[in-house]
């Protein structure tokens, strides 16, 4: 059983192979996922001037003292083979001069980002994987199906309950993989699609599995800030190709915040934009790509150019208004390198999992790669699960609860006020109390509470987690991950290395 049809779920399904009877649940249609919207590309050390060791070094540096070295090594070592496999399956990455085209993104020391159709990398990868998955004789996709809860008893998971077409159903499974993606929709401003409501961590936590690093939410610095438009992402690759940032007064400002200026790590850029907006008190910051040749913009960023054109904006002519938006969750369901959660029978991969690869901050374009590498590992490990006798009976749920939009809006208001780019203890404590008191207790509220619980416990600033009341690193917390679990009805947070 797989929950989610993004890169992690699809790659796991392929690893399960033709012998396994696999069900893939997905909230909307198979193609609707964050994977579908990933623009900039996928990172792997495939160039002549690049090495696995350099990719490893850059990933560890972005993680700010919190990446798990074994997970990072696995990611970067298996990355090139994962890309070769995609190419063999027909994925069409962009090429130049007879080889693969590679671009540079913030905090990468080499040009190692592969891309497809300019800025539609995720769509090309997802289509390639979905095509192949559709050929598996024993795989069935169940679209418009929403996982509600795990069937958990006797210290393990036996299957799950889900809602489809207004009905509540139960399925027994030897193993369940959560590949349910991110949690951007817990915030009012996000680049994430509507399906990204953080269901994975809530399902796992309630069943008894552990979550790690939930405080680390990456905010993308440059989401389109245009009245009435969604927070469409303006890829980091634009700055990689030379686009500049300007404050409300029209001045460049990044050099005052970081030696790498526009190519500083994402969290630095997001905080700098937030600081410039607060300083100006009004107006917006801008992404200025007007000095780049129009032909280069058109060829490299066709999807961005077309989206902006729908709002009357032109990359080559206009400064594009931008602001930070919730983008990526570094934390999630704690897993080992084979995708196993702390609860037997339950696996997790992709954005809803915490392998420890990203530490306190994700290096751009490492998340698609993580979905491929660890999705495949989880799928392979799941094939080894054998059927268990003596499964307990689970009461059939009588009704399928509907999603609660009013509760989601409340969660978004709390999280945007208390757990954004700049955080403070008092506001977070009030936000957590409000979420824990919400009568619905839906998945979004439970995952949001987990973010706040971890963010309150980490009394320091590190990576994407910045607290105005604890603005410095606490050296004692390097390598220490926030880990939370339901212990007899109360959720407790402790700090420990992953794997300990
Ligand atoms: C706009 C944008 C641009 C990005 N650009 C890049 C990039 O260039 N490079 C990069 O590496 N990363 C990028 N990312 C991040 C990357 O796209 C994601 O981290 C990655 O695609 C996550 O893959 P996934 O398989 O874990 O989840 P997703 O692709 O999000 O898939 C999650 C799946 O789970 C399903 N689901 C969720 N909850 C339930 C439930 N309760 N029941 C049933 N199904 C459920 C969803 O319907 C969906 O099918 C970007 C993200 C966004 C939003």
Coordinates of C-alpha atoms and ligand atoms in Angstrom, one line a residue:
X1 CA 0.0 0.0 0.0
X2 CA 1.4 3.4 -1.0
X3 CA -0.1 6.7 0.0
X4 CA 0.9 9.3 -2.7
X5 CA 1.7 9.4 -6.4
X6 CA 4.6 11.9 -6.4
X7 CA 8.2 11.0 -7.2
X8 CA 8.7 9.0 -4.0
X9 CA 5.5 6.9 -4.2
X10 CA 5.9 6.2 -7.9
X11 CA 9.6 5.2 -7.6
X12 CA 8.8 2.9 -4.6
X13 CA 6.0 1.3 -6.7
X14 CA 8.5 0.5 -9.5
X15 CA 10.9 -1.0 -6.9
X16 CA 8.1 -3.2 -5.6
X17 CA 8.0 -4.6 -9.1
X18 CA 5.6 -6.8 -11.0
X19 CA 5.3 -9.5 -8.3
X20 CA 3.8 -7.3 -5.6
X21 CA 0.1 -6.5 -5.5
X22 CA 0.4 -2.7 -5.0
X23 CA -2.3 -0.1 -4.3
X24 CA -1.4 3.5 -4.8
X25 CA -3.8 5.9 -3.1
X26 CA -3.7 9.6 -4.2
X27 CA -5.9 12.5 -3.1
X28 CA -6.6 13.9 -6.5
X29 CA -5.5 12.6 -9.9
X30 CA -2.2 10.6 -10.3
X31 CA -0.3 13.5 -11.7
X32 CA -1.3 16.1 -9.1
X33 CA 1.6 16.5 -6.6
X34 CA 4.4 18.8 -5.7
X35 CA 6.6 16.7 -8.0
X36 CA 4.5 17.9 -10.9
X37 CA 5.4 21.5 -10.2
X38 CA 9.1 21.1 -9.5
X39 CA 10.8 23.5 -11.9
X40 CA 14.5 24.1 -11.4
X41 CA 15.8 20.6 -11.5
X42 CA 17.4 17.6 -9.9
X43 CA 20.9 17.6 -8.4
X44 CA 23.4 14.8 -8.9
X45 CA 27.2 14.7 -9.5
X46 CA 27.2 13.7 -13.1
X47 CA 29.5 16.3 -14.6
X48 CA 33.2 15.9 -15.4
X49 CA 34.2 18.7 -13.0
X50 CA 32.0 17.3 -10.2
X51 CA 32.4 14.5 -7.6
X52 CA 30.2 12.7 -5.1
X53 CA 32.4 14.2 -2.4
X54 CA 31.7 17.7 -3.5
X55 CA 27.9 17.1 -3.6
X56 CA 28.2 15.6 -0.2
X57 CA 30.1 18.6 1.1
X58 CA 27.6 21.1 -0.2
X59 CA 24.6 19.1 1.2
X60 CA 26.2 18.9 4.6
X61 CA 27.0 22.6 4.6
X62 CA 23.4 23.5 3.8
X63 CA 22.2 21.2 6.6
X64 CA 23.9 23.5 9.1
X65 CA 25.3 20.8 11.4
X66 CA 22.3 18.6 11.4
X67 CA 22.4 16.4 8.3
X68 CA 22.8 12.7 9.0
X69 CA 26.2 11.8 7.3
X70 CA 25.1 8.3 6.4
X71 CA 21.9 9.5 4.7
X72 CA 23.8 12.2 2.8
X73 CA 26.4 9.7 1.6
X74 CA 23.7 7.3 0.4
X75 CA 21.9 10.1 -1.5
X76 CA 24.9 11.5 -3.3
X77 CA 26.5 8.1 -4.0
X78 CA 23.3 6.6 -5.5
X79 CA 22.3 9.8 -7.2
X80 CA 24.1 9.4 -10.5
X81 CA 22.8 5.8 -11.0
X82 CA 19.3 7.0 -10.2
X83 CA 19.6 9.6 -13.0
X84 CA 21.0 7.0 -15.4
X85 CA 18.0 4.8 -14.7
X86 CA 15.6 7.7 -15.4
X87 CA 17.4 8.4 -18.7
X88 CA 17.2 4.7 -19.6
X89 CA 13.4 4.8 -18.9
X90 CA 13.0 7.6 -21.4
X91 CA 13.2 10.8 -19.3
X92 CA 14.2 13.7 -21.6
X93 CA 16.6 16.0 -19.7
X94 CA 17.7 19.2 -21.5
X95 CA 21.0 18.8 -23.4
X96 CA 23.7 21.1 -24.6
X97 CA 26.8 20.4 -26.7
X98 CA 26.0 16.7 -27.0
X99 CA 25.8 16.1 -23.2
X100 CA 23.4 16.8 -20.4
X101 CA 22.8 20.6 -19.7
X102 CA 23.7 21.5 -16.1
X103 CA 23.0 24.7 -14.2
X104 CA 24.0 26.1 -10.9
X105 CA 21.8 26.9 -7.9
X106 CA 22.4 28.6 -4.6
X107 CA 25.0 26.9 -2.3
X108 CA 26.0 24.3 -5.0
X109 CA 29.8 24.5 -5.7
X110 CA 29.3 23.1 -9.2
X111 CA 26.8 23.3 -12.0
X112 CA 25.1 20.0 -11.3
X113 CA 21.4 20.7 -11.7
X114 CA 19.8 18.7 -14.5
X115 CA 16.5 20.1 -15.9
X116 CA 13.8 19.1 -18.4
X117 CA 11.9 21.3 -20.9
X118 CA 13.6 24.3 -19.3
X119 CA 11.6 24.5 -16.1
X120 CA 9.4 21.5 -16.1
X121 CA 11.7 19.0 -14.6
X122 CA 9.3 17.4 -12.1
X123 CA 6.6 17.0 -14.7
X124 CA 9.0 15.1 -17.0
X125 CA 10.2 12.8 -14.2
X126 CA 6.7 12.1 -12.9
X127 CA 5.4 11.3 -16.4
X128 CA 8.4 8.9 -17.0
X129 CA 7.7 7.1 -13.7
X130 CA 3.9 7.0 -14.1
X131 CA 4.3 5.6 -17.6
X132 CA 6.4 2.8 -16.3
X133 CA 4.2 2.1 -13.3
X134 CA 1.2 1.8 -15.5
X135 CA 2.8 -1.2 -17.1
X136 CA 3.0 -3.1 -13.8
X137 CA 0.4 -5.8 -14.0
X138 CA -0.5 -5.9 -10.3
X139 CA -0.5 -2.2 -9.6
X140 CA -3.7 -0.3 -9.1
X141 CA -4.0 3.5 -8.7
X142 CA -6.9 4.8 -6.6
X143 CA -7.4 8.5 -7.4
X144 CA -9.6 10.8 -5.3
X145 CA -8.8 8.6 -2.3
X146 CA -7.7 10.1 1.0
X147 CA -5.9 8.1 3.7
X148 CA -7.6 8.7 7.0
X149 CA -5.7 6.6 9.6
X150 CA -3.5 3.6 10.0
X151 CA -4.8 0.3 11.1
X152 CA -2.3 0.0 14.0
X153 CA -2.4 -2.5 16.9
X154 CA 0.0 -4.7 18.9
X155 CA 2.9 -2.4 18.1
X156 CA 2.6 -2.5 14.3
X157 CA 0.7 -1.3 11.2
X158 CA -1.6 -3.8 9.4
X159 CA -3.1 -1.6 6.7
X160 CA -5.1 1.6 6.5
X161 CA -8.5 3.2 6.4
X162 CA -9.3 5.7 3.6
X163 CA -12.1 7.7 2.1
X164 CA -13.1 7.4 -1.5
X165 CA -16.3 8.6 -3.2
X166 CA -17.8 9.5 0.2
X167 CA -17.3 6.0 1.6
X168 CA -14.9 4.8 4.3
X169 CA -12.9 1.7 3.4
X170 CA -10.2 -0.4 4.9
X171 CA -7.3 -2.3 3.3
X172 CA -5.0 -4.8 4.9
X173 CA -1.4 -4.6 3.7
X174 CA 1.9 -6.3 4.5
X175 CA 3.5 -2.8 4.5
X176 CA 2.2 0.7 4.1
X177 CA 4.4 3.5 2.6
X178 CA 3.6 7.1 3.4
X179 CA 4.8 9.1 0.4
X180 CA 2.2 11.9 1.0
X181 CA 4.5 14.9 0.3
X182 CA 4.8 18.2 2.1
X183 CA 3.0 20.6 4.4
X184 CA 3.1 24.0 2.7
X185 CA -0.7 24.3 2.9
X186 CA -0.4 24.7 6.7
X187 CA 0.6 28.3 5.8
X188 CA -1.4 31.0 4.1
X189 CA 1.4 31.8 1.7
X190 CA 2.9 28.7 0.0
X191 CA 4.3 27.5 -3.3
X192 CA 2.8 24.0 -2.6
X193 CA -0.3 22.5 -4.3
X194 CA -3.6 22.0 -2.5
X195 CA -2.8 18.4 -1.7
X196 CA 0.2 19.3 0.5
X197 CA -1.6 19.5 3.8
X198 CA 1.0 17.5 5.9
X199 CA -1.2 14.4 6.2
X200 CA 1.8 12.0 6.4
X201 CA 3.3 13.1 9.7
X202 CA -0.2 13.3 11.3
X203 CA -1.1 9.8 10.2
X204 CA 2.2 8.4 11.4
X205 CA 2.3 10.2 14.8
X206 CA -1.3 9.2 15.6
X207 CA -0.4 5.5 14.8
X208 CA 2.5 5.7 17.2
X209 CA 5.5 6.4 14.9
X210 CA 8.1 9.0 15.6
X211 CA 8.6 12.3 13.8
X212 CA 11.9 14.2 13.6
X213 CA 13.1 17.7 12.7
X214 CA 9.5 19.1 12.3
X215 CA 10.6 22.6 13.2
X216 CA 12.6 22.9 9.9
X217 CA 10.3 24.4 7.2
X218 CA 12.1 26.0 4.3
X219 CA 10.6 29.2 2.9
X220 CA 11.3 29.9 -0.7
X221 CA 12.4 33.5 -1.0
X222 CA 11.0 34.3 -4.4
X223 CA 7.3 33.4 -4.7
X224 CA 5.3 35.7 -7.0
X225 CA 3.5 38.4 -4.9
X226 CA 0.8 39.5 -7.3
X227 CA -2.7 40.3 -6.2
X228 CA -5.1 37.4 -7.0
X229 CA -2.3 35.2 -8.2
X230 CA -1.2 32.0 -6.4
X231 CA 2.3 32.0 -4.9
X232 CA 3.8 30.7 -8.0
X233 CA 7.5 29.9 -7.6
X234 CA 10.2 31.9 -9.4
X235 CA 12.9 29.3 -9.5
X236 CA 16.3 29.8 -7.8
X237 CA 17.8 29.0 -11.2
X238 CA 16.8 32.5 -12.3
X239 CA 19.2 34.0 -9.8
X240 CA 21.6 31.2 -10.8
X241 CA 21.5 32.6 -14.3
X242 CA 22.0 36.2 -13.1
X243 CA 18.7 37.7 -12.0
X244 CA 19.0 40.3 -9.1
X245 CA 17.0 41.1 -6.0
X246 CA 15.8 44.6 -5.3
X247 CA 14.1 46.1 -2.2
X248 CA 11.0 48.3 -2.3
X249 CA 13.2 51.3 -3.0
X250 CA 14.6 49.5 -6.1
X251 CA 18.1 49.0 -4.6
X252 CA 20.1 45.8 -4.6
X253 CA 20.5 44.6 -1.0
X254 CA 21.8 41.0 -0.8
X255 CA 25.5 41.9 -0.6
X256 CA 24.8 43.5 2.8
X257 CA 23.5 40.1 4.1
X258 CA 25.9 37.5 2.6
X259 CA 29.1 37.3 0.6
X260 CA 27.3 35.2 -2.1
X261 CA 24.7 38.0 -2.5
X262 CA 21.8 36.6 -4.6
X263 CA 23.3 33.1 -4.4
X264 CA 23.2 33.0 -0.6
X265 CA 21.4 30.0 1.0
X266 CA 17.6 30.1 0.8
X267 CA 17.0 30.9 4.5
X268 CA 19.4 33.8 4.3
X269 CA 17.7 35.2 1.3
X270 CA 14.2 34.7 2.8
X271 CA 15.2 36.5 6.0
X272 CA 16.9 39.3 4.1
X273 CA 13.7 39.9 2.0
X274 CA 11.6 39.8 5.2
X275 CA 13.9 42.3 6.9
X276 CA 13.9 44.6 3.9
X277 CA 10.0 44.5 3.8
X278 CA 9.8 45.2 7.6
X279 CA 12.3 48.0 7.2
X280 CA 10.4 49.6 4.4
X281 CA 7.1 49.1 6.1
X282 CA 5.3 49.0 2.7
X283 CA 5.9 47.9 -0.8
X284 CA 7.4 44.7 -2.1
X285 CA 10.8 43.3 -3.1
X286 CA 11.5 42.4 -6.7
X287 CA 13.3 39.9 -8.9
X288 CA 15.0 41.7 -11.7
X289 CA 16.0 39.5 -14.7
X290 CA 15.8 42.4 -17.2
X291 CA 19.5 42.3 -17.9
X292 CA 19.4 38.7 -19.2
X293 CA 19.0 38.1 -22.9
X294 CA 15.3 37.6 -23.9
X295 CA 16.2 34.5 -25.9
X296 CA 17.9 32.9 -22.8
X297 CA 14.9 33.6 -20.6
X298 CA 12.5 32.2 -23.2
X299 CA 14.5 29.0 -23.7
X300 CA 15.4 28.3 -20.1
X301 CA 12.1 29.4 -18.3
X302 CA 9.2 28.9 -20.7
X303 CA 6.7 27.8 -18.0
X304 CA 7.6 30.8 -15.7
X305 CA 7.4 33.2 -18.6
X306 CA 4.0 31.9 -19.7
X307 CA 2.6 32.0 -16.2
X308 CA 3.8 35.6 -15.7
X309 CA 2.4 36.6 -19.1
X310 CA -1.1 35.5 -17.8
X311 CA -0.7 38.4 -15.2
X312 CA 0.6 40.8 -17.8
X313 CA 4.2 40.5 -16.5
X314 CA 7.3 40.0 -18.7
X315 CA 10.5 38.6 -17.2
X316 CA 12.7 40.4 -19.7
X317 CA 10.9 43.8 -19.2
X318 CA 9.5 44.0 -15.7
X319 CA 10.8 43.7 -12.2
X320 CA 8.7 40.8 -10.7
X321 CA 7.2 41.4 -7.2
X322 CA 8.3 38.5 -4.9
X323 CA 8.0 37.5 -1.2
X324 CA 8.9 34.4 0.8
X325 CA 6.4 31.5 1.0
X326 CA 6.4 28.1 2.8
X327 CA 8.0 25.7 0.4
X328 CA 9.6 22.5 1.8
X329 CA 9.5 20.4 5.0
X330 CA 12.9 19.1 6.0
X331 CA 11.4 17.0 8.8
X332 CA 8.8 14.3 8.8
X333 CA 8.4 10.6 9.7
X334 CA 11.7 9.3 11.1
X335 CA 13.1 6.6 8.9
X336 CA 16.2 4.5 8.6
X337 CA 18.0 4.3 5.2
X338 CA 15.5 1.7 4.0
X339 CA 12.5 3.9 4.7
X340 CA 11.4 2.0 7.8
X341 CA 9.6 4.2 10.4
X342 CA 9.9 3.4 14.1
X343 CA 6.6 1.5 13.8
X344 CA 6.9 -2.0 12.2
X345 CA 4.9 -2.3 8.9
X346 CA 5.0 1.5 8.3
X347 CA 7.5 3.1 5.9
X348 CA 7.9 6.7 4.7
X349 CA 9.8 8.3 1.8
X350 CA 10.0 11.6 0.0
X351 CA 9.1 15.0 1.6
X352 CA 7.0 13.5 4.4
X353 CA 9.9 11.4 5.6
X354 CA 12.9 12.5 7.6
X355 CA 16.0 10.5 6.5
X356 CA 18.2 13.2 7.9
X357 CA 19.5 14.1 4.5
X358 CA 18.5 17.8 4.6
X359 CA 19.4 18.5 8.3
X360 CA 18.3 22.1 9.2
X361 CA 18.0 23.2 5.6
X362 CA 17.6 21.5 2.2
X363 CA 20.1 22.1 -0.5
X364 CA 18.1 23.2 -3.6
X365 CA 17.2 20.4 -6.0
X366 CA 18.1 17.6 -3.5
X367 CA 14.5 16.8 -2.8
X368 CA 13.6 15.2 -6.1
X369 CA 16.8 13.1 -5.8
X370 CA 15.8 12.1 -2.3
X371 CA 12.4 10.9 -3.5
X372 CA 14.1 8.8 -6.2
X373 CA 16.9 7.3 -4.1
X374 CA 14.9 6.7 -0.9
X375 CA 11.6 5.8 -2.6
X376 CA 13.5 3.0 -4.4
X377 CA 15.1 1.8 -1.2
X378 CA 11.8 1.8 0.7
X379 CA 10.1 -0.1 -2.2
X380 CA 12.9 -2.7 -2.2
X381 CA 12.7 -3.1 1.6
X382 CA 8.9 -3.5 1.5
X383 CA 9.2 -6.5 -0.8
X384 CA 10.9 -8.4 2.0
X385 CA 7.8 -8.0 4.3
X386 CA 6.0 -11.3 4.7
X387 CA 2.3 -11.8 5.3
X388 CA 1.5 -12.0 9.0
X389 CA -1.0 -14.3 10.5
X390 CA -3.4 -13.4 13.3
X391 CA -4.2 -9.9 12.2
X392 CA -6.5 -8.2 14.7
X393 CA -10.0 -7.1 13.7
X394 CA -10.5 -3.3 13.2
X395 CA -13.8 -1.7 13.5
X396 CA -15.1 -0.5 10.1
X397 CA -15.3 3.3 10.1
X398 CA -19.0 4.2 9.7
X399 CA -18.5 7.5 7.8
X400 CA -15.8 9.2 5.8
X401 CA -15.1 12.5 7.4
X402 CA -14.9 15.4 4.9
X403 CA -11.9 17.7 4.8
X404 CA -12.6 20.8 7.0
X405 CA -11.7 24.0 5.1
X406 CA -12.6 26.2 8.0
X407 CA -10.1 24.3 10.3
X408 CA -7.4 24.5 7.6
X409 CA -7.8 28.3 7.3
X410 CA -7.5 28.6 11.1
X411 CA -4.3 26.5 11.0
X412 CA -2.9 28.7 8.2
X413 CA -3.6 31.8 10.2
X414 CA -1.9 30.4 13.3
X415 CA 1.1 29.0 11.5
X416 CA 1.7 32.2 9.4
X417 CA 1.6 34.3 12.5
X418 CA 3.6 32.0 14.8
X419 CA 5.9 29.7 12.7
X420 CA 7.0 31.8 9.7
X421 CA 10.4 33.0 8.6
X422 CA 11.1 34.7 11.9
X423 CA 9.7 33.0 15.1
X424 CA 9.4 33.8 18.8
X425 CA 8.6 31.6 21.8
X426 CA 5.5 33.4 23.2
X427 CA 3.7 33.5 19.9
X428 CA 4.5 29.9 19.2
X429 CA 3.2 28.8 22.6
X430 CA -0.1 30.6 22.1
X431 CA -0.3 29.1 18.6
X432 CA 0.3 25.6 19.9
X433 CA -2.3 26.0 22.6
X434 CA -4.9 27.1 20.0
X435 CA -4.2 24.2 17.7
X436 CA -4.3 21.6 20.4
X437 CA -7.7 23.0 21.5
X438 CA -9.3 22.9 18.0
X439 CA -12.3 20.6 18.2
X440 CA -11.8 18.9 14.8
X441 CA -8.2 17.7 15.4
X442 CA -7.8 17.0 11.6
X443 CA -4.5 16.0 10.1
X444 CA -3.4 19.5 9.2
X445 CA -3.9 20.7 12.8
X446 CA -2.0 17.7 14.2
X447 CA 1.0 18.2 11.9
X448 CA 1.0 22.0 12.5
X449 CA 1.1 21.3 16.2
X450 CA 4.0 19.0 15.7
X451 CA 5.9 21.8 13.9
X452 CA 5.2 24.2 16.7
X453 CA 6.1 21.7 19.4
X454 CA 9.5 21.1 17.9
X455 CA 10.1 24.8 17.1
X456 CA 9.4 25.7 20.7
X457 CA 11.7 23.0 22.0
X458 CA 14.6 24.1 19.8
X459 CA 15.7 27.1 21.7
X460 CA 18.3 28.3 19.1
X461 CA 18.4 29.4 15.5
X462 CA 19.8 26.9 13.0
X463 CA 19.3 26.5 9.2
X464 CA 15.7 27.5 8.3
X465 CA 14.6 27.7 11.9
X466 CA 15.2 31.3 13.1
X467 CA 14.0 32.5 16.5
X468 CA 14.3 36.2 17.4
X469 CA 14.5 35.2 21.1
X470 CA 17.3 32.8 20.5
X471 CA 19.1 34.2 17.4
X472 CA 22.4 32.2 17.7
X473 CA 23.4 28.6 17.3
X474 CA 23.5 26.5 20.5
X475 CA 26.6 24.4 19.9
X476 CA 25.2 21.7 22.2
X477 CA 22.3 21.2 19.7
X478 CA 24.5 20.4 16.7
X479 CA 23.7 16.9 15.6
X480 CA 20.7 16.7 18.0
X481 CA 17.4 16.2 16.2
X482 CA 14.0 16.9 17.8
X483 CA 12.2 13.6 18.0
X484 CA 8.5 13.4 19.0
X485 CA 6.3 10.5 19.7
X486 CA 2.9 9.8 21.3
X487 CA 3.7 8.3 24.7
X488 CA 0.5 7.1 26.4
X489 CA -1.6 10.0 25.0
X490 CA 0.9 12.8 25.6
X491 CA 3.3 13.8 22.8
X492 CA 6.9 14.3 24.1
X493 CA 9.8 15.9 22.3
X494 CA 13.4 14.8 23.0
X495 CA 16.7 15.7 21.4
X496 CA 19.0 12.9 20.2
X497 CA 21.1 12.0 17.1
X498 CA 19.1 10.1 14.5
X499 CA 19.5 6.4 14.9
X500 CA 20.1 6.7 18.6
Ligands
LIG1 C1 6.6 24.8 -6.9 C2 7.6 23.8 -6.4 C3 8.8 23.8 -7.1 C4 9.8 22.8 -6.7 N1 11.0 22.7 -7.4 C5 11.8 21.7 -7.0 C6 13.0 21.5 -7.8 O1 13.2 22.2 -8.8 N2 13.9 20.5 -7.4 C7 13.6 19.7 -6.3 O2 14.4 18.8 -6.0 N3 12.5 19.9 -5.6 C8 11.6 20.9 -5.9 N4 10.5 21.1 -5.1 C9 10.2 20.1 -4.0 C10 9.8 18.8 -4.6 O3 8.9 19.0 -5.7 C11 9.1 18.0 -3.6 O4 9.8 17.9 -2.4 C12 8.9 16.5 -4.1 O5 8.3 16.5 -5.4 C13 8.1 15.7 -3.1 O6 7.8 14.5 -3.7 P1 6.9 13.5 -2.9 O7 6.8 12.3 -3.7 O8 7.4 13.3 -1.5 O9 5.5 14.2 -2.7 P2 4.5 14.9 -3.8 O10 5.1 14.9 -5.1 O11 4.0 16.1 -3.2 O12 3.3 13.8 -3.8 C14 2.5 13.6 -2.6 C15 1.4 12.7 -3.0 O13 0.7 12.3 -1.8 C16 -0.7 12.4 -2.0 N5 -1.4 12.6 -0.7 C17 -1.2 13.5 0.2 N6 -1.9 13.2 1.3 C18 -2.7 12.1 1.0 C19 -3.7 11.4 1.7 N7 -4.1 11.7 2.9 N8 -4.2 10.3 1.1 C20 -3.9 10.0 -0.2 N9 -2.9 10.6 -0.9 C21 -2.3 11.7 -0.3 C22 -0.9 13.6 -2.9 O14 -2.1 13.6 -3.6 C23 0.3 13.4 -3.9 O15 0.0 12.4 -4.9 C24 9.5 22.0 -5.5 C25 8.3 22.1 -4.9 C26 7.3 23.0 -5.3 C27 6.0 23.1 -4.6

